[in-house]
mmCIF file of C-alpha atoms in Angstrom:
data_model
loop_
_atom_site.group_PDB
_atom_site.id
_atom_site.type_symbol
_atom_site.label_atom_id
_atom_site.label_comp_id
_atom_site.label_asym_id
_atom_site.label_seq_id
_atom_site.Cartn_x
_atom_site.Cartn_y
_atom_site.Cartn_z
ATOM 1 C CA UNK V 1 -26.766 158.948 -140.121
ATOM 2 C CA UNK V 2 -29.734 157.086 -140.293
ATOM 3 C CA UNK V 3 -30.478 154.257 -142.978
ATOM 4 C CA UNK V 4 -33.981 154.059 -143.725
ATOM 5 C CA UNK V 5 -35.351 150.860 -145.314
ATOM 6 C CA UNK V 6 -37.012 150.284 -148.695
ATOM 7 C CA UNK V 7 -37.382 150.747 -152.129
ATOM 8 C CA UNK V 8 -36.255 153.589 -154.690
ATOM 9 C CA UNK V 9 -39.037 154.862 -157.669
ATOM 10 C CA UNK V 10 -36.600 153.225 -160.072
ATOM 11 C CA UNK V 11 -36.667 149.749 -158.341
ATOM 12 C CA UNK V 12 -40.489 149.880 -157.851
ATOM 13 C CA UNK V 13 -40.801 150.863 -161.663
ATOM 14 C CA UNK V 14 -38.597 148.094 -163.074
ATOM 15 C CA UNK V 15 -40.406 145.421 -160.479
ATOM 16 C CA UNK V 16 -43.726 146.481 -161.598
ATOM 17 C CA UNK V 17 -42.636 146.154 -165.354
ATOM 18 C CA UNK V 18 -41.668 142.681 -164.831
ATOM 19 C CA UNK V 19 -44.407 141.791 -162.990
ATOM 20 C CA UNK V 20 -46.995 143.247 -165.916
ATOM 21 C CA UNK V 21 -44.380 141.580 -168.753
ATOM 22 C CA UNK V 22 -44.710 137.858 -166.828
ATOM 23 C CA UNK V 23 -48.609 138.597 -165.918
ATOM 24 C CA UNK V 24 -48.937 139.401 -170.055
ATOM 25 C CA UNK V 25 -46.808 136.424 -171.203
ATOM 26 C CA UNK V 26 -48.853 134.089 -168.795
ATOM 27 C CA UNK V 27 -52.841 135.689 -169.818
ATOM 28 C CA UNK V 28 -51.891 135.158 -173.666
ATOM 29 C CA UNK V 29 -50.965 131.581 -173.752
ATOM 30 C CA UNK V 30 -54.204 131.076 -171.210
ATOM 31 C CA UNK V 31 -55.818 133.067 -174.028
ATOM 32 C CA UNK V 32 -54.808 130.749 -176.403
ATOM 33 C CA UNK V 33 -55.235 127.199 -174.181
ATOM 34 C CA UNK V 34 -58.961 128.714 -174.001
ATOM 35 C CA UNK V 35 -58.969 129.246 -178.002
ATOM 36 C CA UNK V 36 -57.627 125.947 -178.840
ATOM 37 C CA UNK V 37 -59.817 123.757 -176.465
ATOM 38 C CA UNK V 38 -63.038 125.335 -177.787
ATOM 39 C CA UNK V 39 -61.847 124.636 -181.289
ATOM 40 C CA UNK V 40 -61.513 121.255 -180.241
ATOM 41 C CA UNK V 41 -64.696 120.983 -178.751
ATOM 42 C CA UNK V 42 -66.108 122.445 -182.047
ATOM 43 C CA UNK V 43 -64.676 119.932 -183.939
ATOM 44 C CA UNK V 44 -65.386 117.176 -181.850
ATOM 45 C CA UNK V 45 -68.668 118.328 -181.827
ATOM 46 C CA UNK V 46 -69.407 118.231 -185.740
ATOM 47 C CA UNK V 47 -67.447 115.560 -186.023
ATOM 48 C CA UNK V 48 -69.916 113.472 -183.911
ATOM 49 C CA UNK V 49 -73.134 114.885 -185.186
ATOM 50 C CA UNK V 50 -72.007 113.817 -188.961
ATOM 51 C CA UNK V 51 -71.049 110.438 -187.994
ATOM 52 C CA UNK V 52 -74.535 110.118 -186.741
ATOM 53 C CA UNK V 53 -75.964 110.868 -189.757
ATOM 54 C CA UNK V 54 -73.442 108.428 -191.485
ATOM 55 C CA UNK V 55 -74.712 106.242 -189.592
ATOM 56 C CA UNK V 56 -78.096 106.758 -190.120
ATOM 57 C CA UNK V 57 -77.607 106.593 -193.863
ATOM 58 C CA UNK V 58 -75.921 103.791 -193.515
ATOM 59 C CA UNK V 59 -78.254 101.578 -191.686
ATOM 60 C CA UNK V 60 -80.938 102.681 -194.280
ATOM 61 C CA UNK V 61 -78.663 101.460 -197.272
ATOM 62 C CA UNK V 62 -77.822 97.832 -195.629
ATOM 63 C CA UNK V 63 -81.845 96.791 -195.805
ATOM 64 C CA UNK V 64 -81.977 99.416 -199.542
ATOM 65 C CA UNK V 65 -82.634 97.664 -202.720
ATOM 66 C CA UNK V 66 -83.051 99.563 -206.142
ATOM 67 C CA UNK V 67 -80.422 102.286 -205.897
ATOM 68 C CA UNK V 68 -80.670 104.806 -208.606
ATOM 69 C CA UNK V 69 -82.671 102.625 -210.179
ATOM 70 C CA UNK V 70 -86.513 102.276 -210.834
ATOM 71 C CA UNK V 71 -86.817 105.731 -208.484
ATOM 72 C CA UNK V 72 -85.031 108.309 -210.865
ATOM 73 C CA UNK V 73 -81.392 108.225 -211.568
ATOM 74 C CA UNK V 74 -79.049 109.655 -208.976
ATOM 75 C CA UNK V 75 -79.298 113.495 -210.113
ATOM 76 C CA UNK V 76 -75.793 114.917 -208.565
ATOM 77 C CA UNK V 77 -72.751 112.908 -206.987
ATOM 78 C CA UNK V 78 -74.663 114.929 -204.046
ATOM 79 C CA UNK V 79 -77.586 113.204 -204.002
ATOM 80 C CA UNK V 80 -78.670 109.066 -203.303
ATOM 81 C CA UNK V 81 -81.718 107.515 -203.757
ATOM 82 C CA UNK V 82 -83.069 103.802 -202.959
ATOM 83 C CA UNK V 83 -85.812 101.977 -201.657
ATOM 84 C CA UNK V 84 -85.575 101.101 -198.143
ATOM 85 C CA UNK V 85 -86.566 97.907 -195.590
ATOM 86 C CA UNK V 86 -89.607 99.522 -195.330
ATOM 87 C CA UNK V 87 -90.373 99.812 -199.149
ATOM 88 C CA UNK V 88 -90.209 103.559 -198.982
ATOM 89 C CA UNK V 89 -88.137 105.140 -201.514
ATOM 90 C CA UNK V 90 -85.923 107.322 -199.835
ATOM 91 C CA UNK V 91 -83.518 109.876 -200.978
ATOM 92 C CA UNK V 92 -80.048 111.165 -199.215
ATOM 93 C CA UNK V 93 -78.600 114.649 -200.422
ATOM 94 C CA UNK V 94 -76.550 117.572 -199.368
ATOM 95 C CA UNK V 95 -78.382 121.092 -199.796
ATOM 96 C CA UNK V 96 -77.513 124.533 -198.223
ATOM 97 C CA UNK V 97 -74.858 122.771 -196.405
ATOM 98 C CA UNK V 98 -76.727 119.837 -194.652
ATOM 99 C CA UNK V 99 -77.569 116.354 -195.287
ATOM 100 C CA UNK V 100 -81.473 115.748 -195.473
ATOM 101 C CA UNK V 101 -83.390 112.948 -196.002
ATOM 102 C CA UNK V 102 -86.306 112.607 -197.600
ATOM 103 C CA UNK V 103 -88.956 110.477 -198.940
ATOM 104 C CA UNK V 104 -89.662 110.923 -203.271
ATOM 105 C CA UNK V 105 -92.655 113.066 -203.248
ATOM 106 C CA UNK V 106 -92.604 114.214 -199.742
ATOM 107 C CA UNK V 107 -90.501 117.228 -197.780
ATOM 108 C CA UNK V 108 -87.174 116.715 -196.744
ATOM 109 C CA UNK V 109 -86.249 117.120 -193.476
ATOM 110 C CA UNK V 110 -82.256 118.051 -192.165
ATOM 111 C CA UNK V 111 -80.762 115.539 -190.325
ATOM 112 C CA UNK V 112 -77.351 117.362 -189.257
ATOM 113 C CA UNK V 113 -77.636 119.863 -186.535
ATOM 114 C CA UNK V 114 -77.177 123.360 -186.944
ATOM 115 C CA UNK V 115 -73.681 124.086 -185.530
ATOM 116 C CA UNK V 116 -72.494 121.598 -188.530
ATOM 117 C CA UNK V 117 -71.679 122.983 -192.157
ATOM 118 C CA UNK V 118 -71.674 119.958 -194.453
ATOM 119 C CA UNK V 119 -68.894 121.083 -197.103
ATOM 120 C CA UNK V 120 -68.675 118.302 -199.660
ATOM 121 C CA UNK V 121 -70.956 114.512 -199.908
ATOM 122 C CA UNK V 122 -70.369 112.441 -202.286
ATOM 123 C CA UNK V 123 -71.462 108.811 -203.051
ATOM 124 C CA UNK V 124 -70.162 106.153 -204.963
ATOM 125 C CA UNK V 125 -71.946 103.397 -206.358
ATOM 126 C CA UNK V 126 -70.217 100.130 -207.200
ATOM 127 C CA UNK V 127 -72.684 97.062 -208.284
ATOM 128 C CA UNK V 128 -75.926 98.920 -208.391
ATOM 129 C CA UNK V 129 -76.767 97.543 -211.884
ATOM 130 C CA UNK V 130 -78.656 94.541 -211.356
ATOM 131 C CA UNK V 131 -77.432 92.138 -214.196
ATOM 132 C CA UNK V 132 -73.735 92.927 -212.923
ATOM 133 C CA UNK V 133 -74.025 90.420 -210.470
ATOM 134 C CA UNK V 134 -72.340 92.429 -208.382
ATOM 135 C CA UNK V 135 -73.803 93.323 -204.522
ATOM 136 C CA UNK V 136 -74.625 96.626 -204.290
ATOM 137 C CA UNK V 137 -71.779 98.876 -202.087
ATOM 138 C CA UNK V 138 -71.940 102.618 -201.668
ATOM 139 C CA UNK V 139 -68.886 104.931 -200.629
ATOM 140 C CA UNK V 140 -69.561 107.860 -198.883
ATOM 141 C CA UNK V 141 -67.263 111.106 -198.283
ATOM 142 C CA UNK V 142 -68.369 113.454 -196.017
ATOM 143 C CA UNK V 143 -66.114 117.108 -196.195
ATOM 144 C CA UNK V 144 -67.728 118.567 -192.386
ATOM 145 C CA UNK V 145 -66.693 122.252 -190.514
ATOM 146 C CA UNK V 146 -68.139 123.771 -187.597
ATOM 147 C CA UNK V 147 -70.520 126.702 -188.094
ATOM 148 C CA UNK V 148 -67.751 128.521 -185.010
ATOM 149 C CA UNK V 149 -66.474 131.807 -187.240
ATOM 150 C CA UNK V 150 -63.033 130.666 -185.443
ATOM 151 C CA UNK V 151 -63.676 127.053 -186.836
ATOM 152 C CA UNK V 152 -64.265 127.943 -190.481
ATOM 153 C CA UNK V 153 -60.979 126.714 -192.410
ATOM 154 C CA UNK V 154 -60.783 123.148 -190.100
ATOM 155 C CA UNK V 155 -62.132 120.914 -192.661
ATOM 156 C CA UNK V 156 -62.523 116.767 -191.193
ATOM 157 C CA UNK V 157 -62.852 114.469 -193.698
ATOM 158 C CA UNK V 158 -65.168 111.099 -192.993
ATOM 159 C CA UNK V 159 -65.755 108.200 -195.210
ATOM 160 C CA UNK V 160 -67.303 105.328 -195.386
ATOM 161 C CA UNK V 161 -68.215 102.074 -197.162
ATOM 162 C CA UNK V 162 -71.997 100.510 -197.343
ATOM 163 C CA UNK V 163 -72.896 97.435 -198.829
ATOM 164 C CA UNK V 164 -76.548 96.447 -199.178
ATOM 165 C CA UNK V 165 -77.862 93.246 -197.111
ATOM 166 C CA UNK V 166 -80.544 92.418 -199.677
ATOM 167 C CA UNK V 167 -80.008 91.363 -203.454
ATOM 168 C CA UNK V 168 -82.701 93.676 -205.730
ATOM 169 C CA UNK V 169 -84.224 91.086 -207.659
#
């Protein structure tokens, strides 16, 4: 009697059906490496854009004298306005979910960038009324999402506090 060497259907079957149960395991958690890094990146991403503008804002309100004041009150909790170093009277708001900036009287332009959805801004204005004595600070919160659909319910929080260089007087 001869042996002959090699493998049965059955043993073929059952090594192929671990094989595609390992190769499946081993694709989805790739899968989901690949999902979580580019929700990072989104993140990251709008995270950094809105501190930009923060920033922006921010430099603009340590030289700003006047806020809500003399220009038109402060319309929303959405919306700041002041007169800048360069006496310009600027104005700070969140529309159609972006911060713009504008100038009173003139167009605003959008100052986050376009992969950024600006949930929530709000400022707060402590010492702004001139016989207070009082130097002017301004809180900001800034609610920010990525535009990603896979981003949508990751909400970062930022917040910061500004208080004006210059006394208005």
């Amino acid at each position: 009697m001869t042996s002959r060497k090699g493998f049965t259907v059955i043993e073929m079957i059952v090594a192929v059906g671990l094989f595609s149960v390992v190769v499946s395991i081993a694709a989805g958690g790739f899968i989901n490496a690949l999902r979580a890094q580019r929700q990072a990146a989104g993140l990251i991403a709008a995270n950094s854009n809105v501190s930009l503008a923060i920033e922006q804002i921010a430099r603009e309100i340590r030289t700003g004298v006047s806020f809500c004041a003399e220009i038109g009150s402060c319309i929303t909790r959405n919306e700041i306005a002041f007169r800048n170093g360069y006496g310009e009277d600027v104005v700070y708001r969140l529309e159609d979910g972006a911060i713009k900036r504008g100038i009173v009287g003139g167009d605003f332009e959008i100052i986050t960038a376009a992969n950024v959805r600006v949930h929530d801004l709000v400022f707060i204005l402590n010492g702004t009324d001139p016989v207070d004595g009082l130097q002017p600070r301004i809180t900001m919160v800034v609610k920010v999402s990525s535009r990603e659909p896979v981003l949508t319910g990751n909400i970062i929080t930022l917040q910061t506090t500004v208080t004006s260089r210059l006394i208005d007087g």
